[in-house]
Structure formats: C-alpha cells, structure tokens
Short mmCIF file of N, CA, C and O in Angstrom, two decimals:
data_model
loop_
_atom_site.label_atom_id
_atom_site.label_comp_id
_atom_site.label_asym_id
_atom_site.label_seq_id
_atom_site.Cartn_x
_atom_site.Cartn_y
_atom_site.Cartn_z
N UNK A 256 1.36 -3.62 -11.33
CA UNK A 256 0.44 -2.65 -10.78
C UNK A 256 0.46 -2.68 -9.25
O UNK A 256 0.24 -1.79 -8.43
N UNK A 257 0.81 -4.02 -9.12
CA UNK A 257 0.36 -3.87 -7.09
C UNK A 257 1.67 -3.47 -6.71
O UNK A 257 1.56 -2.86 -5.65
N UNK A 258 3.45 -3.54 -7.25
CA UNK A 258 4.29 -2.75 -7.08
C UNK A 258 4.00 -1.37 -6.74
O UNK A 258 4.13 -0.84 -5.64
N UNK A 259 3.50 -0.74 -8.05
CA UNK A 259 2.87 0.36 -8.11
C UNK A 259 2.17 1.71 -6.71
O UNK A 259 2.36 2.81 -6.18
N UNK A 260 1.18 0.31 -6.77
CA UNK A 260 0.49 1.22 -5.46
C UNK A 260 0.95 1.12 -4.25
O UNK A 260 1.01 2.15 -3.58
N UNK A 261 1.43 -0.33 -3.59
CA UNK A 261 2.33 -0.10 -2.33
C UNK A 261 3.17 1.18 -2.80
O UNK A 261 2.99 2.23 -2.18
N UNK A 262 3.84 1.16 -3.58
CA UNK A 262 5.13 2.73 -3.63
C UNK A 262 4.23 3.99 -3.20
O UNK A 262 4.57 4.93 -2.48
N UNK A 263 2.62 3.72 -4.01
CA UNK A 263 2.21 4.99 -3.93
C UNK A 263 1.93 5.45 -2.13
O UNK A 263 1.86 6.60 -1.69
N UNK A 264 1.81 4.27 -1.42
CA UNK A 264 1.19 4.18 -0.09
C UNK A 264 2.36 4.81 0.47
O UNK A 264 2.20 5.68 1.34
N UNK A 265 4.10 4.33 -0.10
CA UNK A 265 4.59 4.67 0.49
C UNK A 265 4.74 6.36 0.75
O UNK A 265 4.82 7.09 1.75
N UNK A 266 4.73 6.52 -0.46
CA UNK A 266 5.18 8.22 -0.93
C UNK A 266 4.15 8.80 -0.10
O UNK A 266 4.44 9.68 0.71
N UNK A 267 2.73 8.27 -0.26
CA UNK A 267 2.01 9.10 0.48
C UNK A 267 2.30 9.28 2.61
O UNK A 267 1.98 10.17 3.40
N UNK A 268 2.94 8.08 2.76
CA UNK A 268 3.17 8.14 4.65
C UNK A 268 4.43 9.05 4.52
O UNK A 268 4.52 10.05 5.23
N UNK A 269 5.54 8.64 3.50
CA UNK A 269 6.74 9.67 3.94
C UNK A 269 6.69 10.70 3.51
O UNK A 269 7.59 11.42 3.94
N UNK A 270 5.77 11.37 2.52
CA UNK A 270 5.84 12.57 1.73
C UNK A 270 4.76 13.61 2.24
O UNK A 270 4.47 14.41 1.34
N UNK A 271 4.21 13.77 3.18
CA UNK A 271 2.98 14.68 2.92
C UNK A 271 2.70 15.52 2.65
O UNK A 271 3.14 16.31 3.49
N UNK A 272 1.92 16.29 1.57
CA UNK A 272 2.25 17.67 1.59
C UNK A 272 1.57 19.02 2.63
O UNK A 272 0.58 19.57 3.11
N UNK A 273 2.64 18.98 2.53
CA UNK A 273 2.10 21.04 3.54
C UNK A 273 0.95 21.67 3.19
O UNK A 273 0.00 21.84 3.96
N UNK A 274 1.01 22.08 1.92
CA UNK A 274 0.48 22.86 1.64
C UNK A 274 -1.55 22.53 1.81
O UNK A 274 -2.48 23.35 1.85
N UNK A 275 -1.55 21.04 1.89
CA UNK A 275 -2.58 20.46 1.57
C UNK A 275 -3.77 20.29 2.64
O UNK A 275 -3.19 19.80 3.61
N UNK A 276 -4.83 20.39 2.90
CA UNK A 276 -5.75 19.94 3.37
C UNK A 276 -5.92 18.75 4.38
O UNK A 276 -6.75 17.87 4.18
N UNK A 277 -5.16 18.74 5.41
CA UNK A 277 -4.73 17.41 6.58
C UNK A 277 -5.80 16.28 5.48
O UNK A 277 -5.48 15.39 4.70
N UNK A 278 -7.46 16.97 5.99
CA UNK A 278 -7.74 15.81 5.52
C UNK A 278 -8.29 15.11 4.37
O UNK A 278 -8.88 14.05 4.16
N UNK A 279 -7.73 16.46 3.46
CA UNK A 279 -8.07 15.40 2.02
C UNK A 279 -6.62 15.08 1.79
O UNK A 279 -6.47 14.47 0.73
N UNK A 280 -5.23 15.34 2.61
CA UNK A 280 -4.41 13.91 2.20
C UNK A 280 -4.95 12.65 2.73
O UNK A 280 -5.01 11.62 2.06
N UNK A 281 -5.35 12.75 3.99
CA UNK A 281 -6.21 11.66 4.69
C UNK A 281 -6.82 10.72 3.74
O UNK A 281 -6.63 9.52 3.54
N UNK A 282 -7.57 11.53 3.24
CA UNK A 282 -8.62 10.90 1.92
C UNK A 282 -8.29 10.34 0.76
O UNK A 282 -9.04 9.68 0.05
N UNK A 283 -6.57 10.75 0.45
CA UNK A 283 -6.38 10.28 -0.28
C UNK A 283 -5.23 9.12 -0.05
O UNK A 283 -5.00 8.28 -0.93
N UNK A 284 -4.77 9.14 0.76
CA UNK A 284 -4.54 7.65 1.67
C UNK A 284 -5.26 7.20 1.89
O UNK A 284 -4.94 6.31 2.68
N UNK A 285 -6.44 7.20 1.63
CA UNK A 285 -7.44 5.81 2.17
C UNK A 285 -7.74 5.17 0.72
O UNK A 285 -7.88 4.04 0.27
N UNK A 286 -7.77 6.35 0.30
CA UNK A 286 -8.48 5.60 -1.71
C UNK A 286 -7.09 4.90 -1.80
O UNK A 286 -7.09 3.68 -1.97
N UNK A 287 -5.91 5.55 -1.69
CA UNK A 287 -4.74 4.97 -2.31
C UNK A 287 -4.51 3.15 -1.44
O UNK A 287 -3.75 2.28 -1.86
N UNK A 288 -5.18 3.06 -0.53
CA UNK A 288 -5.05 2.10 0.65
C UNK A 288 -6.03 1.12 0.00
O UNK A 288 -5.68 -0.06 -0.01
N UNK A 289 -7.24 1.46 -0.56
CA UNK A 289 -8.16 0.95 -0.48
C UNK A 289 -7.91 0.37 -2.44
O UNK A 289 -8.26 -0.66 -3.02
N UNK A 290 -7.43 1.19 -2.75
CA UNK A 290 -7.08 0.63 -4.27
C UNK A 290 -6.45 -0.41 -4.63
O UNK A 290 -6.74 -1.30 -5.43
N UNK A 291 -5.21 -0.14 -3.70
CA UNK A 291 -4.36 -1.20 -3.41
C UNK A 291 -5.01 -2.45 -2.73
O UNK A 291 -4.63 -3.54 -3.17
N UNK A 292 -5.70 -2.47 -1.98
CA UNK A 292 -7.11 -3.58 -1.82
C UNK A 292 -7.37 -4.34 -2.25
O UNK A 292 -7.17 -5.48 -1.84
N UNK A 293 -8.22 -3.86 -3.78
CA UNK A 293 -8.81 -3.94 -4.78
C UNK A 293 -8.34 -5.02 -5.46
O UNK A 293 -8.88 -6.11 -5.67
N UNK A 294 -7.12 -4.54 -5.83
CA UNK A 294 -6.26 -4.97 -6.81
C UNK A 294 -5.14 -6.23 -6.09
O UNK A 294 -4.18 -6.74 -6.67
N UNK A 295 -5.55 -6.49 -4.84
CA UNK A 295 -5.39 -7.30 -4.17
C UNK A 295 -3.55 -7.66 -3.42
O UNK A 295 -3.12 -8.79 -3.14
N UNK A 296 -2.97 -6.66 -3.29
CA UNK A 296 -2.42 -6.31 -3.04
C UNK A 296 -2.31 -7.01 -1.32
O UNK A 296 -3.30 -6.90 -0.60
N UNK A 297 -1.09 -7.70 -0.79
CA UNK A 297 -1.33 -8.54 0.57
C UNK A 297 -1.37 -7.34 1.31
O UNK A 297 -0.81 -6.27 1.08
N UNK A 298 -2.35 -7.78 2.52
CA UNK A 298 -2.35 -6.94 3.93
C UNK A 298 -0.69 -6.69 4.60
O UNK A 298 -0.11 -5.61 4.74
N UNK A 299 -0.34 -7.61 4.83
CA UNK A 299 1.23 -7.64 5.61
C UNK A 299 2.24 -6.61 4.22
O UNK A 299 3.44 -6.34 4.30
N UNK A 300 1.58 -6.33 3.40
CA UNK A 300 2.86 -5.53 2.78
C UNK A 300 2.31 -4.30 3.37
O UNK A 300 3.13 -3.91 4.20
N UNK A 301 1.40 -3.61 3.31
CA UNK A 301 0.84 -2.37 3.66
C UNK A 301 0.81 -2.46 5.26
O UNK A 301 0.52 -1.47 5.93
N UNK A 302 1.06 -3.42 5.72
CA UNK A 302 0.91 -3.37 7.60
C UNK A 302 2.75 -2.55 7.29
O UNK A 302 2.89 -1.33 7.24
N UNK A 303 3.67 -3.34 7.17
CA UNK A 303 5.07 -3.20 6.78
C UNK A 303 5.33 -1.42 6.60
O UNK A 303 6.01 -0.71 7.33
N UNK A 304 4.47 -0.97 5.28
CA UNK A 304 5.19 -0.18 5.16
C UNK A 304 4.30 0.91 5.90
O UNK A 304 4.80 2.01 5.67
N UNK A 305 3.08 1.02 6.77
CA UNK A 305 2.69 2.20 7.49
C UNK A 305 3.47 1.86 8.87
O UNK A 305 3.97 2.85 9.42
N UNK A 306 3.59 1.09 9.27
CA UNK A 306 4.79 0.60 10.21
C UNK A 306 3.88 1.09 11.85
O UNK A 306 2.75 0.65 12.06
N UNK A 307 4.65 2.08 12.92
CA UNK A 307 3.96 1.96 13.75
C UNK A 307 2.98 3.56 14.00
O UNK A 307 2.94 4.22 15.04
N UNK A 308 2.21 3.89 12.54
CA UNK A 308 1.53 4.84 12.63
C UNK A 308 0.34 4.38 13.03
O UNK A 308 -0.02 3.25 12.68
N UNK A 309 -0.20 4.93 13.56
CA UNK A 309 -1.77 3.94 14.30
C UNK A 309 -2.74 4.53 13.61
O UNK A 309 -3.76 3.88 13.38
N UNK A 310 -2.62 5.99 13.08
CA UNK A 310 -4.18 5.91 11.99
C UNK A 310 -3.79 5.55 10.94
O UNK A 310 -4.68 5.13 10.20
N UNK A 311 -2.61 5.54 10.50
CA UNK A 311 -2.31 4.60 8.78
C UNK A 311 -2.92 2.67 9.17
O UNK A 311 -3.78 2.03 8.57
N UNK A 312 -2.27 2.37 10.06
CA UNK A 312 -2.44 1.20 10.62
C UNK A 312 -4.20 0.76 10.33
O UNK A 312 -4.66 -0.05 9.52
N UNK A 313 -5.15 1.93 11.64
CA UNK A 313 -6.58 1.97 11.27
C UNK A 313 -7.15 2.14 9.91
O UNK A 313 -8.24 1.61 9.67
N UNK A 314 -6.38 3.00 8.78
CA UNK A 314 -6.97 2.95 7.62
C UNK A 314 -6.87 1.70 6.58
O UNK A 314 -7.66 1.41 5.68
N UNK A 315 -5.10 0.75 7.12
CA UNK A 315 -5.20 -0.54 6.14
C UNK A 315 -6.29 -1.25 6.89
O UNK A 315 -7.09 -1.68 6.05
N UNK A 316 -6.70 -1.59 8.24
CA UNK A 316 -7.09 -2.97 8.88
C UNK A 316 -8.38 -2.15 8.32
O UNK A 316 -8.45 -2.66 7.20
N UNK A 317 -9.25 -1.38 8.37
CA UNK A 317 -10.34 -0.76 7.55
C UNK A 317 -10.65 -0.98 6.24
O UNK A 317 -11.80 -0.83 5.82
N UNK A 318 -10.02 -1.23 5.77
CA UNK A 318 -9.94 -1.15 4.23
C UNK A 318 -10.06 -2.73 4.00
O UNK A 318 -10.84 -3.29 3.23
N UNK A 319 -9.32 -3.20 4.65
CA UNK A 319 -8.94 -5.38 4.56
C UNK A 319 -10.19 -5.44 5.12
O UNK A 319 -10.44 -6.58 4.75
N UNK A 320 -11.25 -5.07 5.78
CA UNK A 320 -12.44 -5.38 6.46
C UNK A 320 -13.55 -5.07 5.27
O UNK A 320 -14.62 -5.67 5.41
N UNK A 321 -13.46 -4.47 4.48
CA UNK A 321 -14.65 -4.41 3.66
C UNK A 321 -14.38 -5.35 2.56
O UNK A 321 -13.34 -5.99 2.69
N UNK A 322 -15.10 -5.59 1.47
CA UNK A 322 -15.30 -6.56 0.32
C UNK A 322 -14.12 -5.93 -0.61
O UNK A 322 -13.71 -4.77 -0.62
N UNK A 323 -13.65 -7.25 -1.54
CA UNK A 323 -12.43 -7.10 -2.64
C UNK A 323 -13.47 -7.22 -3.83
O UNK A 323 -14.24 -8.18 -3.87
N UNK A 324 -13.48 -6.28 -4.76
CA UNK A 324 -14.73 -6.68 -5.77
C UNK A 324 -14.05 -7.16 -6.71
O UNK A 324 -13.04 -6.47 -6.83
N UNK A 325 -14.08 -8.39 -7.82
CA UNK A 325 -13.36 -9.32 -8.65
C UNK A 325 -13.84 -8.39 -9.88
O UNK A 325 -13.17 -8.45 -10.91
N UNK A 326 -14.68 -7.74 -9.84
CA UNK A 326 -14.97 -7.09 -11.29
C UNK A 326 -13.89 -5.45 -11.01
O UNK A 326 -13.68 -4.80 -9.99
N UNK A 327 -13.56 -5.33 -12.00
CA UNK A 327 -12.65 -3.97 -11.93
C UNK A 327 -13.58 -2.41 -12.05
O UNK A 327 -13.26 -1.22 -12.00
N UNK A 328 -14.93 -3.22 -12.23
CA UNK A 328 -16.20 -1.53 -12.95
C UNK A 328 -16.49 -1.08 -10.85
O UNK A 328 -16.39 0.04 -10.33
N UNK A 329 -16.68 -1.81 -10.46
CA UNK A 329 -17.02 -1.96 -8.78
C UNK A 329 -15.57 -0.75 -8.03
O UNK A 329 -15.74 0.03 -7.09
N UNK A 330 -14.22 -0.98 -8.84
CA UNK A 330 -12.97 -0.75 -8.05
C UNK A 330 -13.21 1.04 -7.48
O UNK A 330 -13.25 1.45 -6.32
N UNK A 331 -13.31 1.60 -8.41
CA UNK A 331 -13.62 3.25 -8.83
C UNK A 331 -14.41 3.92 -7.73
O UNK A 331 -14.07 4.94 -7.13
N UNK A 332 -15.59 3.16 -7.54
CA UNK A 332 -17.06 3.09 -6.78
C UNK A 332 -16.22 2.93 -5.35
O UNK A 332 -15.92 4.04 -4.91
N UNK A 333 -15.83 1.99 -4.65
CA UNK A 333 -15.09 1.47 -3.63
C UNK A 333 -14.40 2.24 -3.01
O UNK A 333 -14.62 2.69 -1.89
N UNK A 334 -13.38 2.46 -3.81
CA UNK A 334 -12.10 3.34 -3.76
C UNK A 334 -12.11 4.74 -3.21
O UNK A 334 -11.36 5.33 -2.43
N UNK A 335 -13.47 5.16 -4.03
CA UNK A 335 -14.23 6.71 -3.85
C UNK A 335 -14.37 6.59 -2.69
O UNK A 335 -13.45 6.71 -1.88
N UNK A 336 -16.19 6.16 -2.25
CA UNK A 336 -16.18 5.47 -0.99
C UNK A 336 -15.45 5.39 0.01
O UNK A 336 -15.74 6.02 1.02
N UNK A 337 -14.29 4.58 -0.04
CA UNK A 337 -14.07 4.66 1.10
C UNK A 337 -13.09 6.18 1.18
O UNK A 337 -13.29 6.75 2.25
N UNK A 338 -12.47 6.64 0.61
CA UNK A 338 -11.61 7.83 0.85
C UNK A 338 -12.72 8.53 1.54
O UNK A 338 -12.84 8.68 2.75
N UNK A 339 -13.69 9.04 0.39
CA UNK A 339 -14.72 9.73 1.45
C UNK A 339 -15.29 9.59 2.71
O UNK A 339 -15.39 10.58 3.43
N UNK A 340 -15.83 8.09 3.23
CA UNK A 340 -15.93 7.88 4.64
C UNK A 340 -14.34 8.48 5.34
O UNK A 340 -14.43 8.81 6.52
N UNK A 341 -13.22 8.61 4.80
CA UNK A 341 -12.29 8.61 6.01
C UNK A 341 -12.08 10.11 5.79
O UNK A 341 -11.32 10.52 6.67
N UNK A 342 -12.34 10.81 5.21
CA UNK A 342 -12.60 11.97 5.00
C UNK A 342 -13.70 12.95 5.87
O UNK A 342 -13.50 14.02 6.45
N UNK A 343 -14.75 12.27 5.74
CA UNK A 343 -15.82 12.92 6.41
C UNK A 343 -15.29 12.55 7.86
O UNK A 343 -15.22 13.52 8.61
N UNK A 344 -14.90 11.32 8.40
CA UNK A 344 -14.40 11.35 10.06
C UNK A 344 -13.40 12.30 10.38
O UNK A 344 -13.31 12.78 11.51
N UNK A 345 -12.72 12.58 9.53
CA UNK A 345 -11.63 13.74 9.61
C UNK A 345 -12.06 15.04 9.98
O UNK A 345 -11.59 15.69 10.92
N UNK A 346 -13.17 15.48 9.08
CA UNK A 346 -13.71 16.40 9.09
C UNK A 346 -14.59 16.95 10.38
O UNK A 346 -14.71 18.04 10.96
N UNK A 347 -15.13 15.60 10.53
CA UNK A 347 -16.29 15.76 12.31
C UNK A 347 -15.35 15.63 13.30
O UNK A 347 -15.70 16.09 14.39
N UNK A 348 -14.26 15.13 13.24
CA UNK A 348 -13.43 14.99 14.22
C UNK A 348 -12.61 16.12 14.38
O UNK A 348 -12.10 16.16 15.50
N UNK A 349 -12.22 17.36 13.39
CA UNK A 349 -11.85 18.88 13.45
C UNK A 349 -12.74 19.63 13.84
O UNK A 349 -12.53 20.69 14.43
N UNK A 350 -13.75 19.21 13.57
CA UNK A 350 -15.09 20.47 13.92
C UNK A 350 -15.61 20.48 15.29
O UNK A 350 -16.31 21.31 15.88
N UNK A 351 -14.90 18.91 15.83
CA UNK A 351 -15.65 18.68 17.49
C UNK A 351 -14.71 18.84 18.64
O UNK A 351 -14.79 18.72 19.86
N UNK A 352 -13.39 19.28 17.38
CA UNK A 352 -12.31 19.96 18.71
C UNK A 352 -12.49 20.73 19.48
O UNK A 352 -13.16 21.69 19.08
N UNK A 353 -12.05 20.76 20.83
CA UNK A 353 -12.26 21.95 22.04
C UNK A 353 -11.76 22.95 21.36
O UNK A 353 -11.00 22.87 20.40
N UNK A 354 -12.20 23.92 21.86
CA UNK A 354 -11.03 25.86 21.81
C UNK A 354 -10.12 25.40 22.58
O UNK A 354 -10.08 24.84 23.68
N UNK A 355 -9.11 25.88 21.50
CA UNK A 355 -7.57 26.10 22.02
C UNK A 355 -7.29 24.28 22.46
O UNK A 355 -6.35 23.93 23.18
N UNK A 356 -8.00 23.62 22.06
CA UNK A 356 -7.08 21.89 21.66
C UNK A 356 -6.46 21.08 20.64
O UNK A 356 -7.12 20.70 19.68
N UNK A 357 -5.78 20.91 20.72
CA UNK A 357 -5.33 19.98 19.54
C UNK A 357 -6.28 18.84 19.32
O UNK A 357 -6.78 18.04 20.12
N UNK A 358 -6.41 19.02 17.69
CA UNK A 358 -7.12 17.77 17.46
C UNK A 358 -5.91 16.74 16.94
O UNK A 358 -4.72 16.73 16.63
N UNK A 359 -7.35 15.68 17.09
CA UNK A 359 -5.82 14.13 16.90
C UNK A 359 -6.43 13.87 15.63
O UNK A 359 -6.97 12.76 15.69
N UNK A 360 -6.60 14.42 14.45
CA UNK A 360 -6.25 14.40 12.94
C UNK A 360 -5.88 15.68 12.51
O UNK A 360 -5.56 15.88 11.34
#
C-alpha cells in the first residue's frame, strides 16, 4: 500500500491535469500527501519524489507536522481535512490576487 501511494504522489506532481481546477488538484495532492502519512509512509521518500517544488515541498513538511492516527477509522477524517485546509488557502490566495497579476497558486 505505501508503494502505492508514493506512485500516486508521483503521478499526481508529473501528471496534472488541464482541464482541472488548479486548486482542487491542489487538494488533492494534499489528501494524496497526507494519506500517504497516515499509512506511514517515510518523509524522505515524498521529500525525493516532489524534489525542488517548494509548494509540493510545503504540502509534505505540512502534512509530517500534524498527528499519524494508529487507528485506520481517524485516516478518512484527516486526509479530508487536510486536502480541504490546502484547498481553502488556494482559494483565498486566488481571490486576493491584484488585477491583471499573477497569482502564485
């Protein structure tokens, strides 16, 4: 399983899709980050494979900072959680862009 989700971390940094919502892929790199967590998965493999992206980077060292829950009913709850916190910063952080600036998500 922890094979598993590093791959999924990977697919999600090299694959993103177009068509999609910047930041509910966002969101779903963080659940996928944060699952992998869970399930206890080492920090240094997920440092490795977001490599030198600095908000992938901010979403593993984020994720290693909150609690690993040993019960698996907690994982679901967590997982949610946190996608959504990195979701909603996504979101305030598009809405508080200047006219005519690029935002940095």
């Amino acid at each position: 399983m922890k094979r598993l989700m590093i791959a999924a971390v990977a697919a999600l940094m090299l694959c993103p899709a177009q068509a999609e919502e910047p930041c509910a892929i966002l969101g779903k790199l963080a659940r996928t980050v944060m699952e992998s967590r869970q399930l206890g998965v080492a920090l240094s493999k997920l440092m490795t494979i977001v490599k030198d992206d600095s908000l992938s980077k901010r979403i593993v060292l984020d994720a290693y900072e909150q609690p690993r829950y040993q019960s698996e009913e907690f994982h679901p709850h967590a997982t949610e959680n946190f996608g959504n916190k990195w979701e909603i910063m996504c979101y305030q952080a598009r809405s508080e862009k200047p006219k005519g600036g690029k935002s940095h998500v």
